Short mmCIF file of C-alpha atoms and ligand atoms in Angstrom, two decimals:
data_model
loop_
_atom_site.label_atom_id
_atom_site.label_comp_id
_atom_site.label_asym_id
_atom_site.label_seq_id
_atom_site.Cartn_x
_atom_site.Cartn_y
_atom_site.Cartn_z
CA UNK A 10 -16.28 9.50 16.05
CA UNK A 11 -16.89 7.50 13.18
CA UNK A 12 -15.09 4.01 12.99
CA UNK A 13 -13.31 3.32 9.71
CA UNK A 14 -13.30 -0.13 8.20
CA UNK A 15 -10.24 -1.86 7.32
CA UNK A 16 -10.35 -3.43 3.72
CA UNK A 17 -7.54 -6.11 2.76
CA UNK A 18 -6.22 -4.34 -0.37
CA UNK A 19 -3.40 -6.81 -1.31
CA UNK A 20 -1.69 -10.26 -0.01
CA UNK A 21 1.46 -11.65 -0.86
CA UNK A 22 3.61 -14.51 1.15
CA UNK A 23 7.82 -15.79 0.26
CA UNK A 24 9.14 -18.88 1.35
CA UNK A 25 13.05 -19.64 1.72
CA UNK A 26 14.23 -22.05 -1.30
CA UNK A 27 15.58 -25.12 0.74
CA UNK A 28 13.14 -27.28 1.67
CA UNK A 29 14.19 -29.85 4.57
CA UNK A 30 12.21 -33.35 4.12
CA UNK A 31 10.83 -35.69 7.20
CA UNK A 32 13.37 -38.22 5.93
CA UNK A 33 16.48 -35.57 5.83
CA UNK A 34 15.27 -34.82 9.46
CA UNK A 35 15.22 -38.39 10.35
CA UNK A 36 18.91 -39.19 9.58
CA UNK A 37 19.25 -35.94 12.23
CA UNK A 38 17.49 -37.12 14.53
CA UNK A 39 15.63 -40.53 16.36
CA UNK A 40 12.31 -40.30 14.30
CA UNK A 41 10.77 -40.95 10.88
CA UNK A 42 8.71 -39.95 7.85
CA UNK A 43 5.87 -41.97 8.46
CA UNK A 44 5.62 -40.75 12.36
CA UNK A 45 5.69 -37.17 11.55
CA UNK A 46 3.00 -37.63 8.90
CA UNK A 47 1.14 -39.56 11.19
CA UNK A 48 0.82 -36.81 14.10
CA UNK A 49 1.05 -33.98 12.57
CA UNK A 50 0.59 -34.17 8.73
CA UNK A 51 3.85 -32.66 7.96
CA UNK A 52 6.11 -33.62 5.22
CA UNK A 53 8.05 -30.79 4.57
CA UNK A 54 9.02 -27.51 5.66
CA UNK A 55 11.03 -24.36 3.81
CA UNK A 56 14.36 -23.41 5.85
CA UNK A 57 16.25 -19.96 5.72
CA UNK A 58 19.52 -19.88 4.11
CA UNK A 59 22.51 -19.07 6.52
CA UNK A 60 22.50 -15.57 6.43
CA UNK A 61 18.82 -15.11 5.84
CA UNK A 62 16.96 -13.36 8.20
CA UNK A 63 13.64 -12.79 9.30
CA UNK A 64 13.40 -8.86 8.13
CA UNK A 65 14.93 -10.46 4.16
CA UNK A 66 11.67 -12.86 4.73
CA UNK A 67 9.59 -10.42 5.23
CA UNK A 68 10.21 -7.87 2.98
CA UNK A 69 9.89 -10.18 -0.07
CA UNK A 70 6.38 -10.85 1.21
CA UNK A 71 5.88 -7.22 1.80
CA UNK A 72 6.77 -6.13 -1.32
CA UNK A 73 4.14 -9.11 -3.08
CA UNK A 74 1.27 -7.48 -0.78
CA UNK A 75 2.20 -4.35 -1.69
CA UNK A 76 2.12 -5.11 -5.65
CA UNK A 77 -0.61 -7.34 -5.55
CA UNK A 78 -2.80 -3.71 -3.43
CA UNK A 79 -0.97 -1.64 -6.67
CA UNK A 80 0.48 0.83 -4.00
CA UNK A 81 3.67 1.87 -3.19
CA UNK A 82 5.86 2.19 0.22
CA UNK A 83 5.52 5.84 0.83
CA UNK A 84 1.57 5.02 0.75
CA UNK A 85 2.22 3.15 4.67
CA UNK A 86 1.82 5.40 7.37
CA UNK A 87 1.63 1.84 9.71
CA UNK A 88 3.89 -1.66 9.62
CA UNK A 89 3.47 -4.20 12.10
CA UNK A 90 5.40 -7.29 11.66
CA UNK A 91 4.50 -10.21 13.97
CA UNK A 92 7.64 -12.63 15.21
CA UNK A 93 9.12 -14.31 17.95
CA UNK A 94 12.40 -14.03 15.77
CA UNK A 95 13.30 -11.00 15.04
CA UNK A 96 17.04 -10.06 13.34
CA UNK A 97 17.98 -8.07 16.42
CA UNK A 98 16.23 -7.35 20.01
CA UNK A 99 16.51 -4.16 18.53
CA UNK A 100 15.60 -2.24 16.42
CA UNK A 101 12.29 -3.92 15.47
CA UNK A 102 11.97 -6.06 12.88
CA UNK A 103 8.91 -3.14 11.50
CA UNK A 104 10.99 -0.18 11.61
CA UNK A 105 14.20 -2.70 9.60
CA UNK A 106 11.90 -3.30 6.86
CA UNK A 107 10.21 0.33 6.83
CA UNK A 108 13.93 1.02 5.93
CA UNK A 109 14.20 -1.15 3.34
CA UNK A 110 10.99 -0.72 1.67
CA UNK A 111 12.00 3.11 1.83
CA UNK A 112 8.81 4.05 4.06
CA UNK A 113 9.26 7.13 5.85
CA UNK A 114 5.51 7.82 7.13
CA UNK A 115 3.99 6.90 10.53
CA UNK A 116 5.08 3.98 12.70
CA UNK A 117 6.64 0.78 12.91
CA UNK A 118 6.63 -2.19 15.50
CA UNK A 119 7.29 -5.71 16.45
CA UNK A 120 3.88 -7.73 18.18
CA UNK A 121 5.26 -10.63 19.66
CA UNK A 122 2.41 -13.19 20.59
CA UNK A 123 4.47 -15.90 19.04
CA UNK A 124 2.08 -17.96 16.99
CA UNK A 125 -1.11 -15.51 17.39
CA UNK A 126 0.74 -12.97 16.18
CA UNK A 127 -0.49 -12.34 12.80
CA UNK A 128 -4.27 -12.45 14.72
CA UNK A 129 -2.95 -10.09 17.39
CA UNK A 130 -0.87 -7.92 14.56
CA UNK A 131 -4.23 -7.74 12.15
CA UNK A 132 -6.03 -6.25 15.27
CA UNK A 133 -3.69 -3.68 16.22
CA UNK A 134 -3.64 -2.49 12.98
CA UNK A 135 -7.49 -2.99 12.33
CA UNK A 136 -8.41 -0.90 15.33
CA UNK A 137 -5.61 1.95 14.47
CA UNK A 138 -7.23 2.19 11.01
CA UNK A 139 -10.41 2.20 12.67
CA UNK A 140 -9.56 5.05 15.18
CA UNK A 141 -8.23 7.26 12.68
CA UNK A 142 -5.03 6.69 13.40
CA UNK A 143 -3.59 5.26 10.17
CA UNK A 144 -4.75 4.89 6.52
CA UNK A 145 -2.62 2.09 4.95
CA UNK A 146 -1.27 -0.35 6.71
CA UNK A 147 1.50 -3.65 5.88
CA UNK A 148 0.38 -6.31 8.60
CA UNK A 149 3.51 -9.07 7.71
CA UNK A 150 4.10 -12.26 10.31
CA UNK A 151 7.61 -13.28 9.33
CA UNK A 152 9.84 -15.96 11.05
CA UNK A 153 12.88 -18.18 11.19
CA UNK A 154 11.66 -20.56 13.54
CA UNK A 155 14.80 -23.00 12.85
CA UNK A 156 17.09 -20.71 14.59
CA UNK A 157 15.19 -21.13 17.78
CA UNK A 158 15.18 -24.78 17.54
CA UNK A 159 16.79 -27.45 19.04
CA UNK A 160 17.96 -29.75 16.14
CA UNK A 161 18.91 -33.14 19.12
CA UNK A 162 15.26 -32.49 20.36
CA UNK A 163 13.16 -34.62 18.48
CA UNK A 164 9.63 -33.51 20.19
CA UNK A 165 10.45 -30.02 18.52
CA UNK A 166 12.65 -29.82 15.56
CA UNK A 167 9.96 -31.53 13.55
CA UNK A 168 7.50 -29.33 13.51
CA UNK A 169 8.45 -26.02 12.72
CA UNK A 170 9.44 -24.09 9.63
CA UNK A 171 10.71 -20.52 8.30
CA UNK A 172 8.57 -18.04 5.76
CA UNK A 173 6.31 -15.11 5.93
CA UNK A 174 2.92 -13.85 4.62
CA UNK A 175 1.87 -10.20 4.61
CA UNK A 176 -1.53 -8.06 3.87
CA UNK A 177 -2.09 -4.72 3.67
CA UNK A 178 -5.02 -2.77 5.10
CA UNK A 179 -6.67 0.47 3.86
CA UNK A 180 -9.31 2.32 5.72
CA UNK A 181 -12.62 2.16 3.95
CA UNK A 182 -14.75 5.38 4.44
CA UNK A 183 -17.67 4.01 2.20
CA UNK A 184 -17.94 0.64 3.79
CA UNK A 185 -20.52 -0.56 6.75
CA UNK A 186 -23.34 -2.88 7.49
CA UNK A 187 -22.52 -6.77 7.73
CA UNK A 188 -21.90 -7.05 3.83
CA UNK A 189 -18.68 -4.97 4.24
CA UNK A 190 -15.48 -5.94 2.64
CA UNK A 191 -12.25 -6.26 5.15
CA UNK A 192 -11.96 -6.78 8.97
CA UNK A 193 -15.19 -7.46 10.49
CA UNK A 194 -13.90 -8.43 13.81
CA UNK A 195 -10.76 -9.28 15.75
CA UNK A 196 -10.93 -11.49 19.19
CA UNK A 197 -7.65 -11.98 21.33
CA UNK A 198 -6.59 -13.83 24.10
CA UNK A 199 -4.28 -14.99 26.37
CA UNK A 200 -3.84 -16.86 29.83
CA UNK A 201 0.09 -16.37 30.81
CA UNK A 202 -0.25 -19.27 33.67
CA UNK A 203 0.74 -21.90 30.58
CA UNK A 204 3.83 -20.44 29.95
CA UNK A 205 5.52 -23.75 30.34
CA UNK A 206 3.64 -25.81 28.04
CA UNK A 207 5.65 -24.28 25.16
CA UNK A 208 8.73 -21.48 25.96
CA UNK A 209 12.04 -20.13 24.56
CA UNK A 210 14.58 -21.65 27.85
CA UNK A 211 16.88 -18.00 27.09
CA UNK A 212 16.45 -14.43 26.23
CA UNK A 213 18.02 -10.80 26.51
CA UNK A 214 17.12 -10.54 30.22
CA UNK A 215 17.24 -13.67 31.73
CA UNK A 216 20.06 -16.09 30.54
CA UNK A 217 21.79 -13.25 27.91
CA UNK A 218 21.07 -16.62 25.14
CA UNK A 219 18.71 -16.45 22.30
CA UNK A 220 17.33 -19.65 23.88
CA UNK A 221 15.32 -22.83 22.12
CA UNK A 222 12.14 -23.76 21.56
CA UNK A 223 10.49 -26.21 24.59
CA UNK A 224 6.97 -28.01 23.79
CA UNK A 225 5.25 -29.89 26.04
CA UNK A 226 2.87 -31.15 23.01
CA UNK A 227 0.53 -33.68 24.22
CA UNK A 228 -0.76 -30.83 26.15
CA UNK A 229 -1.06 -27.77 24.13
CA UNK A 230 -2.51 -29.92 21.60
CA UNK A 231 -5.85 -30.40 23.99
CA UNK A 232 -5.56 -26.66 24.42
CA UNK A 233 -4.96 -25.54 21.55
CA UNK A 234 -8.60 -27.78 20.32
CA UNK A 235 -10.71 -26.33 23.05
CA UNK A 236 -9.40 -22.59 22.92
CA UNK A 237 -9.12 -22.27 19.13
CA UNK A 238 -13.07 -23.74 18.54
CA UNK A 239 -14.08 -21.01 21.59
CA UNK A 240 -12.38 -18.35 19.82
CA UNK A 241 -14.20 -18.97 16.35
CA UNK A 242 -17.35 -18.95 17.96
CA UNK A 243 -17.01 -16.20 19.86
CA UNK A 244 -15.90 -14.30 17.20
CA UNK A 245 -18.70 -15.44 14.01
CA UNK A 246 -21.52 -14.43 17.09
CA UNK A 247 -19.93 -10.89 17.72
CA UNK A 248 -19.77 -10.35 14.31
CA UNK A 249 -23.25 -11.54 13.61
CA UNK A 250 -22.59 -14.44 11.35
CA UNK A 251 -22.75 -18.13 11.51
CA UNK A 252 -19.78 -20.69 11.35
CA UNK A 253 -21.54 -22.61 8.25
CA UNK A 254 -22.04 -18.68 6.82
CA UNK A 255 -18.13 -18.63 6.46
CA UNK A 256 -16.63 -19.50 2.91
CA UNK A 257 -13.06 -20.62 4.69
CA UNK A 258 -11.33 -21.16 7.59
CA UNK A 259 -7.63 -20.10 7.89
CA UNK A 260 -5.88 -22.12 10.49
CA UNK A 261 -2.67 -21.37 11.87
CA UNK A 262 -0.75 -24.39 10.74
CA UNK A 263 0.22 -26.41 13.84
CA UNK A 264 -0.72 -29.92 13.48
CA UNK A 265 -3.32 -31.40 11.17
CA UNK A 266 -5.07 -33.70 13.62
CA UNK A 267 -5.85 -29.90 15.39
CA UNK A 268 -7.59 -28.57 12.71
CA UNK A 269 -9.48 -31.59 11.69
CA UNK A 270 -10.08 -31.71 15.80
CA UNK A 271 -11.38 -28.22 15.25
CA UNK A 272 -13.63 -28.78 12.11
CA UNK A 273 -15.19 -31.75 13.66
CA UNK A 274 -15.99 -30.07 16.87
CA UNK A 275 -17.72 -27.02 14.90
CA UNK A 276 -19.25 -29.69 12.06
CA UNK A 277 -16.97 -27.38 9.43
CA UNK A 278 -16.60 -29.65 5.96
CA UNK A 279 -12.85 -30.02 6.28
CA UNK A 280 -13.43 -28.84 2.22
CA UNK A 281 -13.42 -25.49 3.62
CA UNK A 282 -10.55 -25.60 5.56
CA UNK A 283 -7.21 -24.28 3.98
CA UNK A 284 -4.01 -26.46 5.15
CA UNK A 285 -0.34 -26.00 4.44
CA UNK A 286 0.46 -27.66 7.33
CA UNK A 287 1.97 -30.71 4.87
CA UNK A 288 4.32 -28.52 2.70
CA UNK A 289 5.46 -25.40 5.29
CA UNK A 290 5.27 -27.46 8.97
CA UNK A 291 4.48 -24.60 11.17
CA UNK A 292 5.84 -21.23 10.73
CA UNK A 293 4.34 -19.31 13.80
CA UNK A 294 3.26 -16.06 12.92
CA UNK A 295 3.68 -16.72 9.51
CA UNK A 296 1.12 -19.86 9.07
CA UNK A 297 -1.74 -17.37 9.05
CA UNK A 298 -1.22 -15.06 6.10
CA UNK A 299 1.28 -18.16 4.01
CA UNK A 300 -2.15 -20.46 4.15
CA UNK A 301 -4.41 -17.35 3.30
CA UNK A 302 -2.54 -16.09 0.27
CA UNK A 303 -1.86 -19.37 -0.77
CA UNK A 304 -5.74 -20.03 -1.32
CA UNK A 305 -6.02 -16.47 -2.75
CA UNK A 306 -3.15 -17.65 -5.62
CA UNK A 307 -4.85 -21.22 -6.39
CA UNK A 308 -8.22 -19.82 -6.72
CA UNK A 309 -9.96 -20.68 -3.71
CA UNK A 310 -10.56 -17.63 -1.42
CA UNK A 311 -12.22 -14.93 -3.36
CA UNK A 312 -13.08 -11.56 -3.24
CA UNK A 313 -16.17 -11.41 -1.10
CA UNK A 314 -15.09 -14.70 -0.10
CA UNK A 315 -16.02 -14.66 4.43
CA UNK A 316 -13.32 -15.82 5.44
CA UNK A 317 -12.22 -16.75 9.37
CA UNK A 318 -8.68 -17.12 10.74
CA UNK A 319 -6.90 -18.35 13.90
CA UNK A 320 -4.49 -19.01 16.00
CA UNK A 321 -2.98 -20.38 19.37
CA UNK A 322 0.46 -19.71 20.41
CA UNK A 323 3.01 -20.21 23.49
CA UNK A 324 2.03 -17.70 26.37
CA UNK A 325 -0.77 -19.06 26.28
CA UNK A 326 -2.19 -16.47 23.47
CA UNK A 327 -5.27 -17.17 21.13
CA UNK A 328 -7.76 -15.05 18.96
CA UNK A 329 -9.52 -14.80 15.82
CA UNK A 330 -10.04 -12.65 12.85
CA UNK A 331 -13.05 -12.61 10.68
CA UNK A 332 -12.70 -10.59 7.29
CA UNK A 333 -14.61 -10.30 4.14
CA UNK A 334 -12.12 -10.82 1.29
O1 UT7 B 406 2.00 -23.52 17.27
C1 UT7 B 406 1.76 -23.49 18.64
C2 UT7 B 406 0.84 -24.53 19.02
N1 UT7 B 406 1.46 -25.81 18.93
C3 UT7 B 406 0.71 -26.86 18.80
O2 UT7 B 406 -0.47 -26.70 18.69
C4 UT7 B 406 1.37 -28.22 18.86
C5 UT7 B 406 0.46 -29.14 19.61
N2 UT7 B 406 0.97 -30.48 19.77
C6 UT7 B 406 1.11 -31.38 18.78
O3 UT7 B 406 0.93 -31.06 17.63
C7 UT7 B 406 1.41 -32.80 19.14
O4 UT7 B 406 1.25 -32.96 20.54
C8 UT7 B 406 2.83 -33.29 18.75
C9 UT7 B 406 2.90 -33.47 17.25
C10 UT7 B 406 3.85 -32.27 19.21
C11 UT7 B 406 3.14 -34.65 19.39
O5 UT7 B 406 2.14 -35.60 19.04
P1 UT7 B 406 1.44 -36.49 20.17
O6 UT7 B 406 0.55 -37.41 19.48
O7 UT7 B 406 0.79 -35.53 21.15
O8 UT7 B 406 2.63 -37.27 20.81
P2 UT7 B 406 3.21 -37.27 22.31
O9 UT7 B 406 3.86 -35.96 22.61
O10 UT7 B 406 2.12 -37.73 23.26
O11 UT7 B 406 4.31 -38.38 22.20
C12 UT7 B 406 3.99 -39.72 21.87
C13 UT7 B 406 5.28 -40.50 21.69
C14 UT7 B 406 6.27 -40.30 22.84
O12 UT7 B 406 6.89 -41.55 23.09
P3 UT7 B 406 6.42 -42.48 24.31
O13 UT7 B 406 6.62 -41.61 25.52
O14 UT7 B 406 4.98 -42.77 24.04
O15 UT7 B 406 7.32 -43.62 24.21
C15 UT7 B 406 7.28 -39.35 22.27
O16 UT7 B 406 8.56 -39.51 22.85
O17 UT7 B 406 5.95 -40.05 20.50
C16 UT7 B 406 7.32 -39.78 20.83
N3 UT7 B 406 7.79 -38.76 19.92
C17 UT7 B 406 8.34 -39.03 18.73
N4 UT7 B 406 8.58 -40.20 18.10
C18 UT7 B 406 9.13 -40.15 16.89
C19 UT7 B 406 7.76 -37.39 20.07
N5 UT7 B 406 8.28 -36.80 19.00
C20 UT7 B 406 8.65 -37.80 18.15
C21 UT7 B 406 9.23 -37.80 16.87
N6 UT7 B 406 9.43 -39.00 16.29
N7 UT7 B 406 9.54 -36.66 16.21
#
């Protein structure tokens, strides 16, 4: 059987109005401006409204992708939204917004690889698309991260923010060879012995709580360096091209010191690195597709553009994509 190509036929991204400043944070809790921008480059991040959810996030970014691909809901036969805050613990957050978007083809699902799950979501949908399986499909990492947060902790609270970025896929008949447009490759990990390095402390089965987010930082952060860099390799030699061949690299959006750590590790000009980390904080699944359209709006990413993206994320999870705009 012939394997399809998946070609990114629109973007689009929505972040909540209220933006919560470092210094609005520090009357909250024991910290400051200058420390936050210090270790982590953050100096703002984009909160949800009460009442705003995850699925309302991510169907304003949905709808973007879907105008900026000029195609319409009933065009998806596959959405698969990546979270680790969903509205519900059921229904998914996918089959909430297939609703609302007034889909009625195919399938919808939840990925849950909490900050690789945009990487991990891309691939499922990549290798559906691939198999046959599905034609057009909405890939959307949407979060409220502040509503798993807890605002005394000052470790945490910091660093995280709410949004959510979406793309959608179409299969590609004509395409193949290296200079093919969309997903060239996908490369996911995970290593589940790290689960305490960064949790939720509650959930459905366990404690019957939603839970809050628990970090030990210092450590993921030497992680997150080593396993990120091994995943971009890995993935430019499968796909036969070289880190300086790529145009951009889209981070997820943890901590700036990581992804200069990164670039200096793989000699990357930090020019070609794309960073929202300053204005969103970190949005999980999110980071991924906010940083990528935002490039796409101000000019810099391109069509034809190579363009790599990663992730790391509490489980441990990890993985790459590499795509040709
Ligand atoms: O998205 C999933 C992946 N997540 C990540 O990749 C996050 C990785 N980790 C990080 O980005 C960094 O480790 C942090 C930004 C979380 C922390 O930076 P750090 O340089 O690793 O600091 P640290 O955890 O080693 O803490 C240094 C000090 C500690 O004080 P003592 O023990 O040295 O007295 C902390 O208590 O900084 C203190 N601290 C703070 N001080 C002021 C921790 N948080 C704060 C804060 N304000 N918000």
């Amino acid at each position: 059987m012939t394997e399809l190509s998946s070609r990114i036929a629109g973007i689009g991204s929505h972040l909540p109005e209220r933006i919560l400043t470092n210094d609005e944070i520090s009357a909250m809790v024991d910290t400051s401006d200058s420390w936050i921008r210090e270790r982590t480059g953050i100096r703002q991040r984009h909160i949800a409204g009460e009442g705003v959810t995850t699925c309302d996030l991510a169907e304003r970014a949905a709808r973007r992708a879907l105008d900026d691909a000029g195609l319409a809901a009933e065009d998806l036969d596959l959405i698969v939204v990546a979270t680790t805050t969903p509205d519900f613990t059921f229904p998914s957050v996918g089959t909430m917004l297939q609703a609302r978007l007034g889909a009625t083809k195919g399938a919808a699902f939840d990925v849950q690889a909490v900050c690789t799950g945009f990487v991990y979501a891309l691939a499922m949908a990549d290798n559906m698309i691939a198999r046959g399986q599905a034609r057009t499909a909405l890939v959307v990492g949407a979060e409220t991260m502040s509503r798993i947060l807890d605002w005394t902790d000052r470790s945490t609270c910091v660093l995280f923010g709410d949004g959510a970025g979406a793309m959608v896929l179409q299969a590609d008949e004509t395409a193949s060879g290296p200079e093919r447009s969309g997903i060239l490759g996908t490369y996911l990990r995970s290593d589940g012995r790290f689960k305490d390095l960064l949790h939720v402390d509650g959930g459905p089965s366990s404690t019957g709580t939603v839970g809050h987010l628990r970090m030990v930082g210092n450590q993921v952060f030497r992680h997150a360096i080593t396993n990120i860099a091994e995943s971009m390799t890995t993935i430019a030699g499968r796909s036969g091209v070289t880190i300086e061949e790529v145009d951009w690299f889209v981070p997820h959006q943890a901590n700036q010191r990581i992804l200069e750590g990164v670039a200096r590790k793989l000699s990357i000009p930090t020019e070609k690195v794309i960073s929202t980390v300053a204005d969103h904080g970190n949005t999980s699944a999110a980071s991924v597709p906010l940083a990528f359209d935002r490039a796409v709006q101000d000019g810099r990413i391109k069509r034809g553009d190579l363009v790599l993206m990663e992730a790391l994320g509490g489980g441990f999870t990890w993985g790459a994509a590499l795509a040709r705009f």
